[in-house]
JSON list of C-alpha atoms in Angstrom, two decimals:
[
{"chain": "A", "resi": 1, "resn": "MET", "atom": "CA", "xyz": [-0.06, 0.02, -0.02]},
{"chain": "A", "resi": 2, "resn": "LYS", "atom": "CA", "xyz": [1.25, 3.41, -0.93]},
{"chain": "A", "resi": 3, "resn": "PRO", "atom": "CA", "xyz": [1.99, 5.52, 2.23]},
{"chain": "A", "resi": 4, "resn": "SER", "atom": "CA", "xyz": [-0.49, 8.37, 2.76]},
{"chain": "A", "resi": 5, "resn": "ALA", "atom": "CA", "xyz": [0.83, 11.85, 1.80]},
{"chain": "A", "resi": 6, "resn": "LYS", "atom": "CA", "xyz": [-1.23, 13.43, 4.61]},
{"chain": "A", "resi": 7, "resn": "LYS", "atom": "CA", "xyz": [0.92, 15.38, 7.11]},
{"chain": "A", "resi": 8, "resn": "LYS", "atom": "CA", "xyz": [0.81, 13.13, 10.10]},
{"chain": "A", "resi": 9, "resn": "ILE", "atom": "CA", "xyz": [4.19, 13.78, 11.97]},
{"chain": "A", "resi": 10, "resn": "HIS", "atom": "CA", "xyz": [4.57, 16.99, 13.87]},
{"chain": "A", "resi": 11, "resn": "SER", "atom": "CA", "xyz": [8.36, 17.02, 14.05]},
{"chain": "A", "resi": 12, "resn": "ILE", "atom": "CA", "xyz": [11.50, 14.77, 14.06]},
{"chain": "A", "resi": 13, "resn": "THR", "atom": "CA", "xyz": [14.39, 14.49, 16.45]},
{"chain": "A", "resi": 14, "resn": "ALA", "atom": "CA", "xyz": [17.04, 13.43, 14.04]},
{"chain": "A", "resi": 15, "resn": "PHE", "atom": "CA", "xyz": [19.36, 11.53, 16.48]},
{"chain": "A", "resi": 16, "resn": "THR", "atom": "CA", "xyz": [19.18, 10.39, 20.10]},
{"chain": "A", "resi": 17, "resn": "LEU", "atom": "CA", "xyz": [21.28, 7.95, 22.24]},
{"chain": "A", "resi": 18, "resn": "LEU", "atom": "CA", "xyz": [18.74, 8.21, 25.24]},
{"chain": "A", "resi": 19, "resn": "ASP", "atom": "CA", "xyz": [15.27, 7.01, 23.81]},
{"chain": "A", "resi": 20, "resn": "TYR", "atom": "CA", "xyz": [16.22, 3.45, 22.68]},
{"chain": "A", "resi": 21, "resn": "PRO", "atom": "CA", "xyz": [18.41, 1.45, 25.08]},
{"chain": "A", "resi": 22, "resn": "ASP", "atom": "CA", "xyz": [21.84, 0.68, 23.52]},
{"chain": "A", "resi": 23, "resn": "HIS", "atom": "CA", "xyz": [20.92, 1.94, 20.06]},
{"chain": "A", "resi": 24, "resn": "THR", "atom": "CA", "xyz": [21.06, 4.92, 17.98]},
{"chain": "A", "resi": 25, "resn": "ALA", "atom": "CA", "xyz": [17.59, 6.35, 17.02]},
{"chain": "A", "resi": 26, "resn": "CYS", "atom": "CA", "xyz": [15.43, 9.07, 15.79]},
{"chain": "A", "resi": 27, "resn": "ILE", "atom": "CA", "xyz": [12.06, 10.17, 17.18]},
{"chain": "A", "resi": 28, "resn": "LEU", "atom": "CA", "xyz": [8.92, 10.79, 15.30]},
{"chain": "A", "resi": 29, "resn": "TRP", "atom": "CA", "xyz": [6.62, 13.15, 17.21]},
{"chain": "A", "resi": 30, "resn": "PHE", "atom": "CA", "xyz": [2.93, 12.48, 16.40]},
{"chain": "A", "resi": 31, "resn": "PRO", "atom": "CA", "xyz": [0.57, 15.41, 17.19]},
{"chain": "A", "resi": 32, "resn": "GLY", "atom": "CA", "xyz": [-2.53, 15.18, 19.30]},
{"chain": "A", "resi": 33, "resn": "CYS", "atom": "CA", "xyz": [-3.13, 13.23, 22.48]},
{"chain": "A", "resi": 34, "resn": "ASN", "atom": "CA", "xyz": [-6.29, 11.80, 24.17]},
{"chain": "A", "resi": 35, "resn": "MET", "atom": "CA", "xyz": [-4.94, 12.86, 27.54]},
{"chain": "A", "resi": 36, "resn": "LYS", "atom": "CA", "xyz": [-3.98, 16.37, 28.72]},
{"chain": "A", "resi": 37, "resn": "CYS", "atom": "CA", "xyz": [-1.67, 15.52, 31.55]},
{"chain": "A", "resi": 38, "resn": "SER", "atom": "CA", "xyz": [-0.90, 18.52, 33.80]},
{"chain": "A", "resi": 39, "resn": "TYR", "atom": "CA", "xyz": [2.83, 17.98, 33.64]},
{"chain": "A", "resi": 40, "resn": "CYS", "atom": "CA", "xyz": [3.19, 17.19, 29.93]},
{"chain": "A", "resi": 41, "resn": "TYR", "atom": "CA", "xyz": [6.19, 18.99, 28.37]},
{"chain": "A", "resi": 42, "resn": "ASN", "atom": "CA", "xyz": [4.79, 18.73, 24.94]},
{"chain": "A", "resi": 43, "resn": "PRO", "atom": "CA", "xyz": [1.80, 21.13, 24.69]},
{"chain": "A", "resi": 44, "resn": "GLU", "atom": "CA", "xyz": [3.11, 22.26, 21.18]},
{"chain": "A", "resi": 45, "resn": "ILE", "atom": "CA", "xyz": [2.76, 18.61, 20.01]},
{"chain": "A", "resi": 46, "resn": "VAL", "atom": "CA", "xyz": [-0.41, 17.68, 21.99]},
{"chain": "A", "resi": 47, "resn": "PHE", "atom": "CA", "xyz": [-2.21, 20.76, 20.53]},
{"chain": "A", "resi": 48, "resn": "GLY", "atom": "CA", "xyz": [-0.29, 20.89, 17.38]},
{"chain": "A", "resi": 49, "resn": "LYS", "atom": "CA", "xyz": [-0.81, 19.48, 13.66]},
{"chain": "A", "resi": 50, "resn": "GLY", "atom": "CA", "xyz": [1.23, 17.37, 11.31]},
{"chain": "A", "resi": 51, "resn": "ASN", "atom": "CA", "xyz": [4.19, 18.97, 9.25]},
{"chain": "A", "resi": 52, "resn": "TYR", "atom": "CA", "xyz": [5.61, 15.77, 7.65]},
{"chain": "A", "resi": 53, "resn": "SER", "atom": "CA", "xyz": [4.19, 13.04, 5.64]},
{"chain": "A", "resi": 54, "resn": "ILE", "atom": "CA", "xyz": [5.06, 9.31, 5.86]},
{"chain": "A", "resi": 55, "resn": "PRO", "atom": "CA", "xyz": [6.77, 9.41, 2.48]},
{"chain": "A", "resi": 56, "resn": "GLU", "atom": "CA", "xyz": [8.91, 12.40, 3.66]},
{"chain": "A", "resi": 57, "resn": "ILE", "atom": "CA", "xyz": [9.78, 10.43, 6.72]},
{"chain": "A", "resi": 58, "resn": "LEU", "atom": "CA", "xyz": [10.79, 7.52, 4.74]},
{"chain": "A", "resi": 59, "resn": "SER", "atom": "CA", "xyz": [12.81, 9.64, 2.43]},
{"chain": "A", "resi": 60, "resn": "PHE", "atom": "CA", "xyz": [14.68, 10.92, 5.50]},
{"chain": "A", "resi": 61, "resn": "LEU", "atom": "CA", "xyz": [15.29, 7.43, 6.91]},
{"chain": "A", "resi": 62, "resn": "GLU", "atom": "CA", "xyz": [16.65, 6.25, 3.49]},
{"chain": "A", "resi": 63, "resn": "LYS", "atom": "CA", "xyz": [19.52, 8.62, 3.91]},
{"chain": "A", "resi": 64, "resn": "ARG", "atom": "CA", "xyz": [20.00, 7.43, 7.69]},
{"chain": "A", "resi": 65, "resn": "LYS", "atom": "CA", "xyz": [20.51, 3.60, 6.89]},
{"chain": "A", "resi": 66, "resn": "GLY", "atom": "CA", "xyz": [23.79, 2.68, 8.52]},
{"chain": "A", "resi": 67, "resn": "LEU", "atom": "CA", "xyz": [23.61, 5.60, 10.88]},
{"chain": "A", "resi": 68, "resn": "LEU", "atom": "CA", "xyz": [20.58, 4.82, 12.94]},
{"chain": "A", "resi": 69, "resn": "ASP", "atom": "CA", "xyz": [19.36, 1.53, 14.44]},
{"chain": "A", "resi": 70, "resn": "ALA", "atom": "CA", "xyz": [15.87, 2.45, 15.40]},
{"chain": "A", "resi": 71, "resn": "VAL", "atom": "CA", "xyz": [12.97, 4.69, 15.06]},
{"chain": "A", "resi": 72, "resn": "VAL", "atom": "CA", "xyz": [10.87, 5.86, 17.99]},
{"chain": "A", "resi": 73, "resn": "PHE", "atom": "CA", "xyz": [7.32, 6.54, 17.58]},
{"chain": "A", "resi": 74, "resn": "SER", "atom": "CA", "xyz": [6.24, 9.16, 20.17]},
{"chain": "A", "resi": 75, "resn": "GLY", "atom": "CA", "xyz": [3.90, 12.19, 20.79]},
{"chain": "A", "resi": 76, "resn": "GLY", "atom": "CA", "xyz": [1.45, 13.06, 21.83]},
{"chain": "A", "resi": 77, "resn": "GLU", "atom": "CA", "xyz": [0.03, 9.62, 21.43]},
{"chain": "A", "resi": 78, "resn": "CYS", "atom": "CA", "xyz": [1.26, 8.05, 18.32]},
{"chain": "A", "resi": 79, "resn": "LEU", "atom": "CA", "xyz": [-1.21, 5.11, 18.34]},
{"chain": "A", "resi": 80, "resn": "LEU", "atom": "CA", "xyz": [-4.20, 7.52, 17.97]},
{"chain": "A", "resi": 81, "resn": "HIS", "atom": "CA", "xyz": [-3.16, 7.60, 14.06]},
{"chain": "A", "resi": 82, "resn": "LYS", "atom": "CA", "xyz": [-4.52, 4.69, 12.08]},
{"chain": "A", "resi": 83, "resn": "GLU", "atom": "CA", "xyz": [-1.81, 5.30, 9.62]},
{"chain": "A", "resi": 84, "resn": "VAL", "atom": "CA", "xyz": [0.81, 4.28, 12.19]},
{"chain": "A", "resi": 85, "resn": "LEU", "atom": "CA", "xyz": [0.72, 0.64, 11.45]},
{"chain": "A", "resi": 86, "resn": "ASP", "atom": "CA", "xyz": [1.61, 1.24, 7.75]},
{"chain": "A", "resi": 87, "resn": "ALA", "atom": "CA", "xyz": [4.30, 3.63, 8.81]},
{"chain": "A", "resi": 88, "resn": "MET", "atom": "CA", "xyz": [5.81, 0.93, 11.17]},
{"chain": "A", "resi": 89, "resn": "HIS", "atom": "CA", "xyz": [5.63, -1.75, 8.45]},
{"chain": "A", "resi": 90, "resn": "SER", "atom": "CA", "xyz": [7.40, 0.47, 6.06]},
{"chain": "A", "resi": 91, "resn": "ILE", "atom": "CA", "xyz": [10.23, 1.31, 8.52]},
{"chain": "A", "resi": 92, "resn": "LYS", "atom": "CA", "xyz": [10.60, -2.26, 9.61]},
{"chain": "A", "resi": 93, "resn": "THR", "atom": "CA", "xyz": [10.89, -3.20, 5.94]},
{"chain": "A", "resi": 94, "resn": "MET", "atom": "CA", "xyz": [13.84, -0.71, 5.64]},
{"chain": "A", "resi": 95, "resn": "GLY", "atom": "CA", "xyz": [15.58, -2.68, 8.57]},
{"chain": "A", "resi": 96, "resn": "PHE", "atom": "CA", "xyz": [15.12, -0.30, 11.41]},
{"chain": "A", "resi": 97, "resn": "LEU", "atom": "CA", "xyz": [14.04, -1.34, 14.88]},
{"chain": "A", "resi": 98, "resn": "VAL", "atom": "CA", "xyz": [10.80, 0.27, 16.12]},
{"chain": "A", "resi": 99, "resn": "LYS", "atom": "CA", "xyz": [10.05, 1.63, 19.53]},
{"chain": "A", "resi": 100, "resn": "VAL", "atom": "CA", "xyz": [6.75, 3.02, 20.69]},
{"chain": "A", "resi": 101, "resn": "ASP", "atom": "CA", "xyz": [6.03, 5.32, 23.43]},
{"chain": "A", "resi": 102, "resn": "THR", "atom": "CA", "xyz": [2.46, 5.05, 24.56]},
{"chain": "A", "resi": 103, "resn": "ASN", "atom": "CA", "xyz": [0.05, 6.02, 27.24]},
{"chain": "A", "resi": 104, "resn": "GLY", "atom": "CA", "xyz": [-1.62, 2.67, 26.98]},
{"chain": "A", "resi": 105, "resn": "SER", "atom": "CA", "xyz": [-5.10, 4.06, 25.93]},
{"chain": "A", "resi": 106, "resn": "MET", "atom": "CA", "xyz": [-5.16, 2.14, 22.60]},
{"chain": "A", "resi": 107, "resn": "PRO", "atom": "CA", "xyz": [-4.82, -1.54, 23.59]},
{"chain": "A", "resi": 108, "resn": "HIS", "atom": "CA", "xyz": [-6.56, -2.77, 20.28]},
{"chain": "A", "resi": 109, "resn": "ARG", "atom": "CA", "xyz": [-4.24, -0.86, 18.06]},
{"chain": "A", "resi": 110, "resn": "LEU", "atom": "CA", "xyz": [-1.26, -1.92, 20.03]},
{"chain": "A", "resi": 111, "resn": "ALA", "atom": "CA", "xyz": [-2.43, -5.57, 19.75]},
{"chain": "A", "resi": 112, "resn": "ALA", "atom": "CA", "xyz": [-2.81, -5.28, 16.13]},
{"chain": "A", "resi": 113, "resn": "ALA", "atom": "CA", "xyz": [0.74, -3.84, 15.67]},
{"chain": "A", "resi": 114, "resn": "LEU", "atom": "CA", "xyz": [2.26, -6.67, 17.99]},
{"chain": "A", "resi": 115, "resn": "LYS", "atom": "CA", "xyz": [0.27, -9.24, 16.10]},
{"chain": "A", "resi": 116, "resn": "LEU", "atom": "CA", "xyz": [2.04, -8.08, 12.87]},
{"chain": "A", "resi": 117, "resn": "LYS", "atom": "CA", "xyz": [5.36, -8.07, 14.70]},
{"chain": "A", "resi": 118, "resn": "LEU", "atom": "CA", "xyz": [5.85, -4.40, 14.04]},
{"chain": "A", "resi": 119, "resn": "ILE", "atom": "CA", "xyz": [7.29, -3.32, 17.38]},
{"chain": "A", "resi": 120, "resn": "ASP", "atom": "CA", "xyz": [10.48, -4.24, 19.16]},
{"chain": "A", "resi": 121, "resn": "TYR", "atom": "CA", "xyz": [10.37, -2.23, 22.24]},
{"chain": "A", "resi": 122, "resn": "ILE", "atom": "CA", "xyz": [7.56, -0.40, 24.11]},
{"chain": "A", "resi": 123, "resn": "ALA", "atom": "CA", "xyz": [7.63, 2.12, 26.85]},
{"chain": "A", "resi": 124, "resn": "LEU", "atom": "CA", "xyz": [4.37, 2.28, 28.56]},
{"chain": "A", "resi": 125, "resn": "ASP", "atom": "CA", "xyz": [3.29, 5.31, 30.73]},
{"chain": "A", "resi": 126, "resn": "PHE", "atom": "CA", "xyz": [1.67, 4.51, 33.93]},
{"chain": "A", "resi": 127, "resn": "LYS", "atom": "CA", "xyz": [0.01, 7.76, 34.86]},
{"chain": "A", "resi": 128, "resn": "ALA", "atom": "CA", "xyz": [-1.36, 7.47, 38.25]},
{"chain": "A", "resi": 129, "resn": "THR", "atom": "CA", "xyz": [-3.52, 5.60, 40.58]},
{"chain": "A", "resi": 130, "resn": "LYS", "atom": "CA", "xyz": [-7.18, 4.95, 39.80]},
{"chain": "A", "resi": 131, "resn": "LEU", "atom": "CA", "xyz": [-8.23, 7.88, 42.13]},
{"chain": "A", "resi": 132, "resn": "LYS", "atom": "CA", "xyz": [-5.75, 10.32, 40.58]},
{"chain": "A", "resi": 133, "resn": "THR", "atom": "CA", "xyz": [-5.80, 9.34, 36.90]},
{"chain": "A", "resi": 134, "resn": "LYS", "atom": "CA", "xyz": [-8.66, 11.65, 35.70]},
{"chain": "A", "resi": 135, "resn": "ASP", "atom": "CA", "xyz": [-7.36, 14.65, 37.78]},
{"chain": "A", "resi": 136, "resn": "ILE", "atom": "CA", "xyz": [-3.96, 14.27, 36.36]},
{"chain": "A", "resi": 137, "resn": "THR", "atom": "CA", "xyz": [-4.62, 13.14, 32.77]},
{"chain": "A", "resi": 138, "resn": "LYS", "atom": "CA", "xyz": [-8.09, 14.86, 32.33]},
{"chain": "A", "resi": 139, "resn": "ALA", "atom": "CA", "xyz": [-9.14, 11.52, 30.84]},
{"chain": "A", "resi": 140, "resn": "ASN", "atom": "CA", "xyz": [-10.14, 7.91, 32.18]},
{"chain": "A", "resi": 141, "resn": "PHE", "atom": "CA", "xyz": [-7.94, 5.36, 30.47]},
{"chain": "A", "resi": 142, "resn": "TYR", "atom": "CA", "xyz": [-7.04, 3.56, 33.69]},
{"chain": "A", "resi": 143, "resn": "ASN", "atom": "CA", "xyz": [-8.41, 0.35, 32.67]},
{"chain": "A", "resi": 144, "resn": "GLN", "atom": "CA", "xyz": [-7.09, 0.41, 29.19]},
{"chain": "A", "resi": 145, "resn": "PHE", "atom": "CA", "xyz": [-3.64, 0.80, 30.60]},
{"chain": "A", "resi": 146, "resn": "PHE", "atom": "CA", "xyz": [-3.83, -2.66, 32.24]},
{"chain": "A", "resi": 147, "resn": "GLU", "atom": "CA", "xyz": [-5.46, -4.05, 29.00]},
{"chain": "A", "resi": 148, "resn": "SER", "atom": "CA", "xyz": [-2.24, -2.74, 27.23]},
{"chain": "A", "resi": 149, "resn": "LEU", "atom": "CA", "xyz": [0.04, -4.21, 29.71]},
{"chain": "A", "resi": 150, "resn": "THR", "atom": "CA", "xyz": [-1.63, -7.65, 29.36]},
{"chain": "A", "resi": 151, "resn": "VAL", "atom": "CA", "xyz": [-1.42, -7.37, 25.53]},
{"chain": "A", "resi": 152, "resn": "ILE", "atom": "CA", "xyz": [2.42, -6.62, 25.78]},
{"chain": "A", "resi": 153, "resn": "GLN", "atom": "CA", "xyz": [3.02, -9.23, 28.10]},
{"chain": "A", "resi": 154, "resn": "LYS", "atom": "CA", "xyz": [1.07, -11.82, 25.90]},
{"chain": "A", "resi": 155, "resn": "HIS", "atom": "CA", "xyz": [3.25, -10.91, 22.86]},
{"chain": "A", "resi": 156, "resn": "GLU", "atom": "CA", "xyz": [6.40, -11.04, 25.11]},
{"chain": "A", "resi": 157, "resn": "VAL", "atom": "CA", "xyz": [7.81, -7.86, 23.52]},
{"chain": "A", "resi": 158, "resn": "THR", "atom": "CA", "xyz": [10.67, -6.15, 25.36]},
{"chain": "A", "resi": 159, "resn": "HIS", "atom": "CA", "xyz": [9.05, -3.27, 27.23]},
{"chain": "A", "resi": 160, "resn": "GLU", "atom": "CA", "xyz": [9.43, -0.97, 30.33]},
{"chain": "A", "resi": 161, "resn": "VAL", "atom": "CA", "xyz": [6.71, 0.76, 32.52]},
{"chain": "A", "resi": 162, "resn": "ARG", "atom": "CA", "xyz": [7.55, 4.33, 33.61]},
{"chain": "A", "resi": 163, "resn": "THR", "atom": "CA", "xyz": [5.89, 7.16, 35.52]},
{"chain": "A", "resi": 164, "resn": "THR", "atom": "CA", "xyz": [6.55, 10.91, 35.62]},
{"chain": "A", "resi": 165, "resn": "ILE", "atom": "CA", "xyz": [6.55, 12.04, 39.21]},
{"chain": "A", "resi": 166, "resn": "HIS", "atom": "CA", "xyz": [5.62, 15.63, 40.28]},
{"chain": "A", "resi": 167, "resn": "SER", "atom": "CA", "xyz": [5.85, 15.74, 43.98]},
{"chain": "A", "resi": 168, "resn": "GLU", "atom": "CA", "xyz": [2.59, 17.66, 44.27]},
{"chain": "A", "resi": 169, "resn": "LEU", "atom": "CA", "xyz": [0.63, 15.21, 42.30]},
{"chain": "A", "resi": 170, "resn": "LEU", "atom": "CA", "xyz": [1.94, 11.76, 43.29]},
{"chain": "A", "resi": 171, "resn": "LYS", "atom": "CA", "xyz": [3.04, 10.87, 46.86]},
{"chain": "A", "resi": 172, "resn": "GLU", "atom": "CA", "xyz": [4.81, 8.02, 48.14]},
{"chain": "A", "resi": 173, "resn": "ASP", "atom": "CA", "xyz": [1.64, 6.15, 48.98]},
{"chain": "A", "resi": 174, "resn": "ASP", "atom": "CA", "xyz": [0.60, 6.53, 45.43]},
{"chain": "A", "resi": 175, "resn": "ILE", "atom": "CA", "xyz": [3.78, 5.09, 44.18]},
{"chain": "A", "resi": 176, "resn": "LEU", "atom": "CA", "xyz": [3.31, 2.08, 46.49]},
{"chain": "A", "resi": 177, "resn": "GLU", "atom": "CA", "xyz": [-0.08, 1.55, 45.33]},
{"chain": "A", "resi": 178, "resn": "MET", "atom": "CA", "xyz": [1.14, 1.59, 41.60]},
{"chain": "A", "resi": 179, "resn": "ILE", "atom": "CA", "xyz": [3.92, -0.76, 42.49]},
{"chain": "A", "resi": 180, "resn": "HIS", "atom": "CA", "xyz": [1.43, -3.18, 44.09]},
{"chain": "A", "resi": 181, "resn": "LEU", "atom": "CA", "xyz": [-0.93, -2.87, 40.99]},
{"chain": "A", "resi": 182, "resn": "LEU", "atom": "CA", "xyz": [2.00, -3.68, 38.58]},
{"chain": "A", "resi": 183, "resn": "GLU", "atom": "CA", "xyz": [2.74, -6.79, 40.66]},
{"chain": "A", "resi": 184, "resn": "ILE", "atom": "CA", "xyz": [-0.72, -8.09, 40.88]},
{"chain": "A", "resi": 185, "resn": "ASN", "atom": "CA", "xyz": [-0.93, -7.66, 37.05]},
{"chain": "A", "resi": 186, "resn": "GLY", "atom": "CA", "xyz": [2.23, -9.69, 36.51]},
{"chain": "A", "resi": 187, "resn": "TYR", "atom": "CA", "xyz": [4.84, -7.03, 35.88]},
{"chain": "A", "resi": 188, "resn": "GLU", "atom": "CA", "xyz": [8.30, -7.80, 36.82]},
{"chain": "A", "resi": 189, "resn": "GLY", "atom": "CA", "xyz": [11.61, -6.02, 36.29]},
{"chain": "A", "resi": 190, "resn": "THR", "atom": "CA", "xyz": [12.44, -2.38, 36.22]},
{"chain": "A", "resi": 191, "resn": "TYR", "atom": "CA", "xyz": [9.95, 0.42, 37.04]},
{"chain": "A", "resi": 192, "resn": "TYR", "atom": "CA", "xyz": [11.36, 3.75, 35.94]},
{"chain": "A", "resi": 193, "resn": "LEU", "atom": "CA", "xyz": [10.35, 6.87, 37.92]},
{"chain": "A", "resi": 194, "resn": "GLN", "atom": "CA", "xyz": [11.14, 10.14, 35.99]},
{"chain": "A", "resi": 195, "resn": "HIS", "atom": "CA", "xyz": [11.38, 13.30, 37.80]},
{"chain": "A", "resi": 196, "resn": "PHE", "atom": "CA", "xyz": [9.39, 16.21, 36.50]},
{"chain": "A", "resi": 197, "resn": "ARG", "atom": "CA", "xyz": [11.70, 18.85, 35.01]},
{"chain": "A", "resi": 198, "resn": "ASN", "atom": "CA", "xyz": [10.99, 22.18, 36.74]},
{"chain": "A", "resi": 199, "resn": "GLU", "atom": "CA", "xyz": [10.84, 25.27, 34.68]},
{"chain": "A", "resi": 200, "resn": "SER", "atom": "CA", "xyz": [9.20, 23.35, 31.81]},
{"chain": "A", "resi": 201, "resn": "ILE", "atom": "CA", "xyz": [6.45, 24.79, 29.87]},
{"chain": "A", "resi": 202, "resn": "THR", "atom": "CA", "xyz": [3.54, 22.50, 30.63]},
{"chain": "A", "resi": 203, "resn": "ILE", "atom": "CA", "xyz": [-0.13, 22.00, 29.82]},
{"chain": "A", "resi": 204, "resn": "ALA", "atom": "CA", "xyz": [-1.19, 23.31, 33.31]},
{"chain": "A", "resi": 205, "resn": "PRO", "atom": "CA", "xyz": [0.69, 25.59, 35.68]},
{"chain": "A", "resi": 206, "resn": "LEU", "atom": "CA", "xyz": [2.39, 23.62, 38.36]},
{"chain": "A", "resi": 207, "resn": "GLN", "atom": "CA", "xyz": [4.16, 24.30, 41.62]},
{"chain": "A", "resi": 208, "resn": "HIS", "atom": "CA", "xyz": [7.83, 23.57, 42.02]},
{"chain": "A", "resi": 209, "resn": "SER", "atom": "CA", "xyz": [8.45, 19.76, 42.22]},
{"chain": "A", "resi": 210, "resn": "LYS", "atom": "CA", "xyz": [10.83, 18.27, 44.76]},
{"chain": "A", "resi": 211, "resn": "ALA", "atom": "CA", "xyz": [13.12, 15.59, 43.61]},
{"chain": "A", "resi": 212, "resn": "MET", "atom": "CA", "xyz": [12.38, 12.51, 45.68]},
{"chain": "A", "resi": 213, "resn": "ASP", "atom": "CA", "xyz": [14.20, 9.19, 45.73]},
{"chain": "A", "resi": 214, "resn": "TYR", "atom": "CA", "xyz": [12.03, 6.11, 45.75]},
{"chain": "A", "resi": 215, "resn": "ASN", "atom": "CA", "xyz": [14.63, 3.39, 45.37]},
{"chain": "A", "resi": 216, "resn": "HIS", "atom": "CA", "xyz": [13.72, 2.22, 48.80]},
{"chain": "A", "resi": 217, "resn": "LEU", "atom": "CA", "xyz": [10.40, 1.14, 47.44]},
{"chain": "A", "resi": 218, "resn": "SER", "atom": "CA", "xyz": [11.82, -1.67, 45.32]},
{"chain": "A", "resi": 219, "resn": "THR", "atom": "CA", "xyz": [10.34, -5.09, 45.92]},
{"chain": "A", "resi": 220, "resn": "MET", "atom": "CA", "xyz": [11.49, -8.71, 45.16]},
{"chain": "A", "resi": 221, "resn": "LYS", "atom": "CA", "xyz": [9.75, -8.46, 41.80]},
{"chain": "A", "resi": 222, "resn": "ILE", "atom": "CA", "xyz": [10.04, -4.78, 40.95]},
{"chain": "A", "resi": 223, "resn": "GLN", "atom": "CA", "xyz": [13.21, -2.66, 40.98]},
{"chain": "A", "resi": 224, "resn": "ILE", "atom": "CA", "xyz": [12.72, 0.99, 41.08]},
{"chain": "A", "resi": 225, "resn": "SER", "atom": "CA", "xyz": [15.09, 3.18, 38.81]},
{"chain": "A", "resi": 226, "resn": "MET", "atom": "CA", "xyz": [15.09, 6.88, 39.14]},
{"chain": "A", "resi": 227, "resn": "ARG", "atom": "CA", "xyz": [15.67, 8.91, 36.07]}
]
């Protein structure tokens, strides 16, 4: 199928060593999101529009063969876009690894991509406890997060779970509850906690966040890693 010429990608980070473990990568930023997280660093992407088409991205990647190992699909929420599966297929065919950053709200599209073996690595954002999800994200995709986690585990794709921590939004008791929820839903391994970056332009105005250390909350099954 010929890739759509519609402008579906907001912007491109041409090179990163941080976003795909042990690999060189670029990032495709897809506009729009079905969440409006208070602490989101990317309001220009969440409320933005597409500036690049898939054919333009493929042309860019053709010149990066041998220089990049992987392509990261991020946003916004990249899985909102139905064209994303065709884009993944084209990029995989070119020989690149594919990583997806997702908020877990689209388990059915995630399952479709995994069934087709289009994704090599997933970073799944665990936003908050059930009680705080709507207040923080202005949406209620709490159950879909766990559906997505189940889909990922079923397909045995390499993945990580991560949470952005703002000290005024999530407290230690919330983190403990989230660890427990991950455990009872079968997650084992590293749980990445990312400090909110103060002085960032965010969707909602926020107070200063204190950098907390939660390594002591690690369990037999889940190892906390602070970023």
